[in-house]
Short mmCIF file of C-alpha atoms and ligand atoms in Angstrom, two decimals:
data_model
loop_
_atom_site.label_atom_id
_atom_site.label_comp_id
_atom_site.label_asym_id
_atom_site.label_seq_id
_atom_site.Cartn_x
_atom_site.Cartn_y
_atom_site.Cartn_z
CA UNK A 1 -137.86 -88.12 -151.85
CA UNK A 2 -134.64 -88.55 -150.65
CA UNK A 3 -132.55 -86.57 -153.07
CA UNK A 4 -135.40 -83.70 -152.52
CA UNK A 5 -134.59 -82.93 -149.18
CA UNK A 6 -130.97 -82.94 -149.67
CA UNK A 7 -131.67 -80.56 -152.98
CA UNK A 8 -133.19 -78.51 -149.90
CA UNK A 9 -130.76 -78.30 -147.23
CA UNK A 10 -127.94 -77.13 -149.87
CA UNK A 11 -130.19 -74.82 -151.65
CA UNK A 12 -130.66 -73.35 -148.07
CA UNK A 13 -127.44 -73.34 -147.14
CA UNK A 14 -125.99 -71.10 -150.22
CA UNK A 15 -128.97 -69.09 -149.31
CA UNK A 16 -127.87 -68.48 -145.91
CA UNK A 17 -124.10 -67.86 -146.72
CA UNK A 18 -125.19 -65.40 -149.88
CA UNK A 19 -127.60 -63.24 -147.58
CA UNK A 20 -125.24 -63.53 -144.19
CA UNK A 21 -122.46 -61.96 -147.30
CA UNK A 22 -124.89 -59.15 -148.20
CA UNK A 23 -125.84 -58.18 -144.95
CA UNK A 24 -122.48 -58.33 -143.93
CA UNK A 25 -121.16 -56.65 -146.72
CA UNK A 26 -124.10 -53.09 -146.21
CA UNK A 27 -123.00 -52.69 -142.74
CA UNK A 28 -119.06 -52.37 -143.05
CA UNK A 29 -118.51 -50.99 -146.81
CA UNK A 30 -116.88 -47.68 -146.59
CA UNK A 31 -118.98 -45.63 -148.48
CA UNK A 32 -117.14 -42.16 -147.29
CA UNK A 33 -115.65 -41.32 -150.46
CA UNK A 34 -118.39 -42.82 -152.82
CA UNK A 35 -121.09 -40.80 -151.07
CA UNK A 36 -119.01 -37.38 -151.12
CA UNK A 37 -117.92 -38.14 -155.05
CA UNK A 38 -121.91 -38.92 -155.71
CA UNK A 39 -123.10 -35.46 -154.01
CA UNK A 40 -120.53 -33.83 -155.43
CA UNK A 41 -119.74 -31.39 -152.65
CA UNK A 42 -117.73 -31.96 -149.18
CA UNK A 43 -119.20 -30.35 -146.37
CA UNK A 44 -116.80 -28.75 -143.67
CA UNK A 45 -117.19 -28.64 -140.50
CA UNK A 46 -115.57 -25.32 -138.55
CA UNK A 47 -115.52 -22.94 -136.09
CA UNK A 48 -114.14 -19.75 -138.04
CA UNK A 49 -113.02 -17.90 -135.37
CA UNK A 50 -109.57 -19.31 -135.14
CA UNK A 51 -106.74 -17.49 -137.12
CA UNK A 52 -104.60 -18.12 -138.50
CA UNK A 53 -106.66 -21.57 -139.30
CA UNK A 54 -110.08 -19.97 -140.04
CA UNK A 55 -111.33 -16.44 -139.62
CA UNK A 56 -113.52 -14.30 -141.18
CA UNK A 57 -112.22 -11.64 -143.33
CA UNK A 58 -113.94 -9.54 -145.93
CA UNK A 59 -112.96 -10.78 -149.37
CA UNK A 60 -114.34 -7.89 -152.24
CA UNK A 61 -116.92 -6.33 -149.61
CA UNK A 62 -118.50 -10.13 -148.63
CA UNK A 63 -117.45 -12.08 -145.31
CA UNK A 64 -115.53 -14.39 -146.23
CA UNK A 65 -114.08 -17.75 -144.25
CA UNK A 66 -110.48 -17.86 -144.90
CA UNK A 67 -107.22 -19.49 -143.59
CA UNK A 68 -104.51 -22.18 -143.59
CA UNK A 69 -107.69 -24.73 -142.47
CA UNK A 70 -109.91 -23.41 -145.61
CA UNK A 71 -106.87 -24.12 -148.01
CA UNK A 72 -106.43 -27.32 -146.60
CA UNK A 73 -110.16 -27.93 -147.69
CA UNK A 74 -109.78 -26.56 -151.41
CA UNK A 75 -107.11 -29.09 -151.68
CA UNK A 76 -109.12 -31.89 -150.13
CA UNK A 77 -112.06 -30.85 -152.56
CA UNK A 78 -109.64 -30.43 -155.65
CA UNK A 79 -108.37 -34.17 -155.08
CA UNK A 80 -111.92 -35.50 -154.62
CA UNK A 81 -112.92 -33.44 -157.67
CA UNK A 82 -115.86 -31.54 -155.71
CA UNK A 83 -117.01 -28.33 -154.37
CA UNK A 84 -116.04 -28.07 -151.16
CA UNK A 85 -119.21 -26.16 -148.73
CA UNK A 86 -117.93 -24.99 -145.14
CA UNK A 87 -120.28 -24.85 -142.66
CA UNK A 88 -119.72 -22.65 -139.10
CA UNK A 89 -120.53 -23.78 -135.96
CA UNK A 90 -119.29 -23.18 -132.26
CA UNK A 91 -116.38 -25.22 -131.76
CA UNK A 92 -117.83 -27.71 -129.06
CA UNK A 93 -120.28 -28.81 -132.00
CA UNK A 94 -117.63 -29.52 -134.87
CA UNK A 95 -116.98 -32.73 -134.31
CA UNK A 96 -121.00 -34.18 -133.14
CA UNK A 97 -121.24 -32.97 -136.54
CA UNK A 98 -119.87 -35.80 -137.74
CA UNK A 99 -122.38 -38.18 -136.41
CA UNK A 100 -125.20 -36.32 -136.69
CA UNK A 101 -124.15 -36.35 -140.80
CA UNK A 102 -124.08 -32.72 -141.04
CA UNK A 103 -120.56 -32.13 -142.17
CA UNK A 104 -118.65 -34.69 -144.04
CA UNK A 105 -115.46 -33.89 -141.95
CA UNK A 106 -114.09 -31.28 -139.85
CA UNK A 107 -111.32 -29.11 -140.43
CA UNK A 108 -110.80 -26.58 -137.58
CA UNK A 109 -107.40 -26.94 -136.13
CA UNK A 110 -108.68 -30.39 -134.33
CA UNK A 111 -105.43 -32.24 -132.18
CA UNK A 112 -105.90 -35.48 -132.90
CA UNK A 113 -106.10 -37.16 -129.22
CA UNK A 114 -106.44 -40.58 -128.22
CA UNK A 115 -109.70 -39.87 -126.42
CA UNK A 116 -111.24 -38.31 -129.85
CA UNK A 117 -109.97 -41.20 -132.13
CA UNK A 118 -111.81 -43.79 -130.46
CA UNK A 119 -114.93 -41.77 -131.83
CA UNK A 120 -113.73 -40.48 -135.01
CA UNK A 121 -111.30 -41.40 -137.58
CA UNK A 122 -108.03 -39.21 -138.08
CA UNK A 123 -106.24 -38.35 -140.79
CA UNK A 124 -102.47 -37.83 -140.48
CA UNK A 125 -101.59 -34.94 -138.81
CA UNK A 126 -100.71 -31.56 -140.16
CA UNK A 127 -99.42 -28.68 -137.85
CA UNK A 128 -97.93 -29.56 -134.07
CA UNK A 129 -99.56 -27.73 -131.90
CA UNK A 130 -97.50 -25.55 -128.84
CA UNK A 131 -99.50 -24.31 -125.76
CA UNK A 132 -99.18 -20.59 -124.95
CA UNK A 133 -100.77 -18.36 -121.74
CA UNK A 134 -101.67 -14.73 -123.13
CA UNK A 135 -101.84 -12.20 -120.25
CA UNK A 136 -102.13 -8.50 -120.18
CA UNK A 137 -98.82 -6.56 -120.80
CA UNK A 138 -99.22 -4.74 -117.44
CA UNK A 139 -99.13 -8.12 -115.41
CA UNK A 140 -95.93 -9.62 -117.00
CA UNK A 141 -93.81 -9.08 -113.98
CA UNK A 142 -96.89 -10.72 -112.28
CA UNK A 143 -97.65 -13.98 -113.84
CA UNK A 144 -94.09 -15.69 -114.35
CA UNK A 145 -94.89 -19.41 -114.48
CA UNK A 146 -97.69 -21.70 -113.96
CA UNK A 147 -98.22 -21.67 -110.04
CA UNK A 148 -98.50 -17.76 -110.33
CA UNK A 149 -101.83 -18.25 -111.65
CA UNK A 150 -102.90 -20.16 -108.86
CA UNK A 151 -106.68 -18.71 -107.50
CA UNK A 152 -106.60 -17.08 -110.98
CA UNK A 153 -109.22 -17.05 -113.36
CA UNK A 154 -107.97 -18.62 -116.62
CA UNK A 155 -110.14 -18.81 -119.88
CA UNK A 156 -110.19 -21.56 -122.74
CA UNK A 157 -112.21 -22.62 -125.37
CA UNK A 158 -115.08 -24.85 -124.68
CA UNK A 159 -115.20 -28.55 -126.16
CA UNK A 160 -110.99 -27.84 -126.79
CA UNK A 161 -107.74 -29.86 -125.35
CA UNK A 162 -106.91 -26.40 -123.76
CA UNK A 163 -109.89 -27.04 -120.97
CA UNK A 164 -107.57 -30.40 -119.84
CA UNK A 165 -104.24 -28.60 -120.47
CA UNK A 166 -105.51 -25.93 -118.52
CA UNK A 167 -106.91 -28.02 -115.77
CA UNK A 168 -103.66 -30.23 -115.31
CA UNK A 169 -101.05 -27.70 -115.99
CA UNK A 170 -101.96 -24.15 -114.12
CA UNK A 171 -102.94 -26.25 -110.90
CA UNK A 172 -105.50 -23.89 -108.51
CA UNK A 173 -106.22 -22.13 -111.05
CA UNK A 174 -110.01 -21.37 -112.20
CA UNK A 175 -110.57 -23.00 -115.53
CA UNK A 176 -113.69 -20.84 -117.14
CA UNK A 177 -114.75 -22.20 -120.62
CA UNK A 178 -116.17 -19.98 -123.05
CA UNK A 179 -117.61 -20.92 -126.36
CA UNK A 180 -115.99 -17.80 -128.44
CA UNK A 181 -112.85 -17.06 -128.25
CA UNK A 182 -113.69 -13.33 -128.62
CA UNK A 183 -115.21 -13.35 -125.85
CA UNK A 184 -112.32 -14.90 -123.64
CA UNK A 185 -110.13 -12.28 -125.17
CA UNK A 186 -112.33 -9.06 -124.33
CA UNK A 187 -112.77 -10.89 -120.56
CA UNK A 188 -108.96 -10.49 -120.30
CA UNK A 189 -108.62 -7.10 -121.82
CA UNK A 190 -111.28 -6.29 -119.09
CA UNK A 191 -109.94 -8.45 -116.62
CA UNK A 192 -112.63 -10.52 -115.73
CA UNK A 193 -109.69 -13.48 -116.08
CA UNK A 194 -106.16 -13.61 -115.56
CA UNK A 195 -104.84 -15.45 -118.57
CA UNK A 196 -106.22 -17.24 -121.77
CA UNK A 197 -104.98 -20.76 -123.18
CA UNK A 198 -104.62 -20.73 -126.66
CA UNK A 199 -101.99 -23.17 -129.23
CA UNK A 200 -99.42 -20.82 -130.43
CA UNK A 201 -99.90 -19.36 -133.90
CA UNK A 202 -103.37 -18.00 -132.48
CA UNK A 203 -101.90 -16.46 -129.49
CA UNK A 204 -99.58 -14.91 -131.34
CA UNK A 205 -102.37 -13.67 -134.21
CA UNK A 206 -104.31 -12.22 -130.97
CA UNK A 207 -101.21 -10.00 -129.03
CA UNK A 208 -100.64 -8.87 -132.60
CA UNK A 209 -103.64 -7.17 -132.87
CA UNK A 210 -104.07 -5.86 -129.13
CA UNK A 211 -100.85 -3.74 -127.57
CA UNK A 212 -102.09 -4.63 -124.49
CA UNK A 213 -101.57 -8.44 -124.42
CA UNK A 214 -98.57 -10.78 -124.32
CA UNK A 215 -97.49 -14.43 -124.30
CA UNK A 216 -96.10 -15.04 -121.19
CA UNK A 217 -93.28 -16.84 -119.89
CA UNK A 218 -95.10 -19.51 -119.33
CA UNK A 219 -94.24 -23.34 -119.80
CA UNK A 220 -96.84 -25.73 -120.70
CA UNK A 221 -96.21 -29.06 -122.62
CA UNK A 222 -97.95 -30.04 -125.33
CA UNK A 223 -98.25 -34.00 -126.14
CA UNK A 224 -97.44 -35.45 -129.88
CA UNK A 225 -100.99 -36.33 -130.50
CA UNK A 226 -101.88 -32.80 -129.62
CA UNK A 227 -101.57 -31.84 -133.51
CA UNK A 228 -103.53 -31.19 -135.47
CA UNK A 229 -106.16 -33.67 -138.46
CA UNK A 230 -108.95 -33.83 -140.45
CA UNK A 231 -111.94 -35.78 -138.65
CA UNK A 232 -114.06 -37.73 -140.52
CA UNK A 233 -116.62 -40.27 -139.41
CA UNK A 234 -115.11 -43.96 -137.92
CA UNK A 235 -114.54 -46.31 -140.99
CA UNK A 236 -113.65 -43.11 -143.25
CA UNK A 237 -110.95 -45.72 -144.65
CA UNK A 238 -111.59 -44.72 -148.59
CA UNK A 239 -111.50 -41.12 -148.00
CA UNK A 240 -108.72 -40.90 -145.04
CA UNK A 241 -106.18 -42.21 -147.70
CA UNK A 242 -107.06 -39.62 -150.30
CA UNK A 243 -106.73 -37.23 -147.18
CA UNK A 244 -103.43 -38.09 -146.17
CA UNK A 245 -102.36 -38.01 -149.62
CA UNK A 246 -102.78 -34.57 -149.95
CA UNK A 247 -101.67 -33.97 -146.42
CA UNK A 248 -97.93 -35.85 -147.09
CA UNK A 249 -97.95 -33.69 -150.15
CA UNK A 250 -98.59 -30.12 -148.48
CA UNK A 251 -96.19 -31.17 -145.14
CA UNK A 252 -93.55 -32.81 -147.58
CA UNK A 253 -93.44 -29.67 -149.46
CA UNK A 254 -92.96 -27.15 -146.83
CA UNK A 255 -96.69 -25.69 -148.25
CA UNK A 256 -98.41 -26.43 -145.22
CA UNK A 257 -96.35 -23.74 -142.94
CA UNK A 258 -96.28 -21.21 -146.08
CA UNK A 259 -100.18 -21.32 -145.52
CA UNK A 260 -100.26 -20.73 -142.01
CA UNK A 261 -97.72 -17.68 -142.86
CA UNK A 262 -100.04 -16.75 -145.52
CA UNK A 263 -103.17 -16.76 -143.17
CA UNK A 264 -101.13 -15.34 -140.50
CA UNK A 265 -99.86 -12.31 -142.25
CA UNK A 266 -103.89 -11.79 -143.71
CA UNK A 267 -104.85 -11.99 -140.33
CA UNK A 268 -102.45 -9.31 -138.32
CA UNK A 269 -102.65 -6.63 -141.53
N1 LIG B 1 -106.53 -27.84 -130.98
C1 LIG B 1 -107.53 -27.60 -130.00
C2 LIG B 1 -108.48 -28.77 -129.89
O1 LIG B 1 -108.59 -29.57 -130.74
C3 LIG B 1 -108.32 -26.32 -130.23
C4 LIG B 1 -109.06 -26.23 -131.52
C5 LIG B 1 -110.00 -25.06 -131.58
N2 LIG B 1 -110.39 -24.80 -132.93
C6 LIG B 1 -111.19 -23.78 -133.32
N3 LIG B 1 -111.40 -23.62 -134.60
N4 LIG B 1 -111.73 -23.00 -132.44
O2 LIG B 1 -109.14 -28.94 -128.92
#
């Protein structure tokens, strides 16, 4: 009788240890990569409205969504071995996308910030990002460093480090956010604000393409984590290293910057 209970309590016991293992094991596996590789497609996340990182161009008569971010994601997909699917949202959506599982990760010239990476998981980075004020030509004499703008109306990007930057560096100024950045540009062409935030390479894109507008000499300081990653859900471990793989590899190379040249030029012609 003796023995039987014994039998028992150790039969129990591997049974607790094997099932506390399995349930332990479903909750934390990082399935990132196995689930993209088993689909067979990557879905990006983006907000194409952002050269020269992603824009829309017409490609053989179709709309097309193209850029220095977009090549980033052919690369991604060609390492994986999948077809990579982009999918367009408004920017302050990009990264929810993420959790609600719509997008696999997000490509859409995203700065990497503390704040972000204690939701999300980073990749390394791949472009620094440099803060820029674009004004109108005619106010150049005007607006000649940051407490100039003071009781201005500045525009940035909603959901976007600019809002903060914005906030903290043009003190008394009037921070509007606007979801498209269209739309913050034609408010300053018609001046309904003073002055638009925007990292550098997309100010520049912008004056190149209006006469009217300028960068202006304007200081604002940009942080290290301010540059930009990929985003990808938290515990991405699998897929993060195949990521920064092909990161190292276009930085390293000096392929990275020929892209956003690439996209640039594409983007003023
Ligand atoms: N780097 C900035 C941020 O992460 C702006 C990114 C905006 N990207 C875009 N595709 N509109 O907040």
């Amino acid at each position: 009788m003796k023995w039987k209970i014994k039998t028992f309590l150790v039969g129990l016991g591997i049974l607790a240890v094997t099932s506390l293992a399995a349930c332990s094991k479903s909750s934390t596996e990082d399935l990132s990569l196995k689930n993209i590789e088993e689909k067979g497609t990557i879905t990006v996340a983006m907000n194409p409205e952002f050269a020269p990182f992603e824009f829309k161009t017409l490609v053989n008569g179709k709309d097309t969504i193209v850029g220095a971010d977009v090549e980033l994601a052919n690369a991604i997909g060609e390492k994986l071995g999948v077809k990579v699917k982009f999918s367009s949202m408004s920017f302050n959506n990009v990264l929810a996308s993420l959790q609600s599982g719509k997008a696999d990760i997000a490509i859409s010239g995203i700065s990497a910030t503390p704040e972000r990476a204690k939701v999300y998981d980073f990749s390394k980075t791949y472009y620094d990002s440099v803060n820029k004020v674009i004004i109108k030509k005619s106010d150049l004499e005007k607006y000649t460093d940051a407490s100039s703008l003071k009781d201005q109306s500045v525009a940035t990007q909603k959901g976007t480090i600019q809002e903060t930057i914005a906030k903290e560096q043009l003190e008394g100024a009037k921070v509007v956010s606007l979801v498209q950045n269209g739309e913050m540009i034609n408010e300053l062409k018609s001046a309904q604000v003073e002055a638009v935030v925007f990292e550098e390479p997309i100010a520049k894109a912008y004056v190149a393409k209006n006469d009217d507008l300028v960068i202006a000499d304007i200081d604002l300081t940009s942080e290290k984590s301010d540059a930009y990653a990929v985003a990808m859900p938290k515990g991405s471990t699998a897929l993060k290293a195949k990521i920064d793989e092909v990161i190292t590899e276009l930085v390293d190379s000096g392929k990275m910057d020929q892209l956003v040249q690439e996209a640039y030029d594409l983007s003023t012609k």
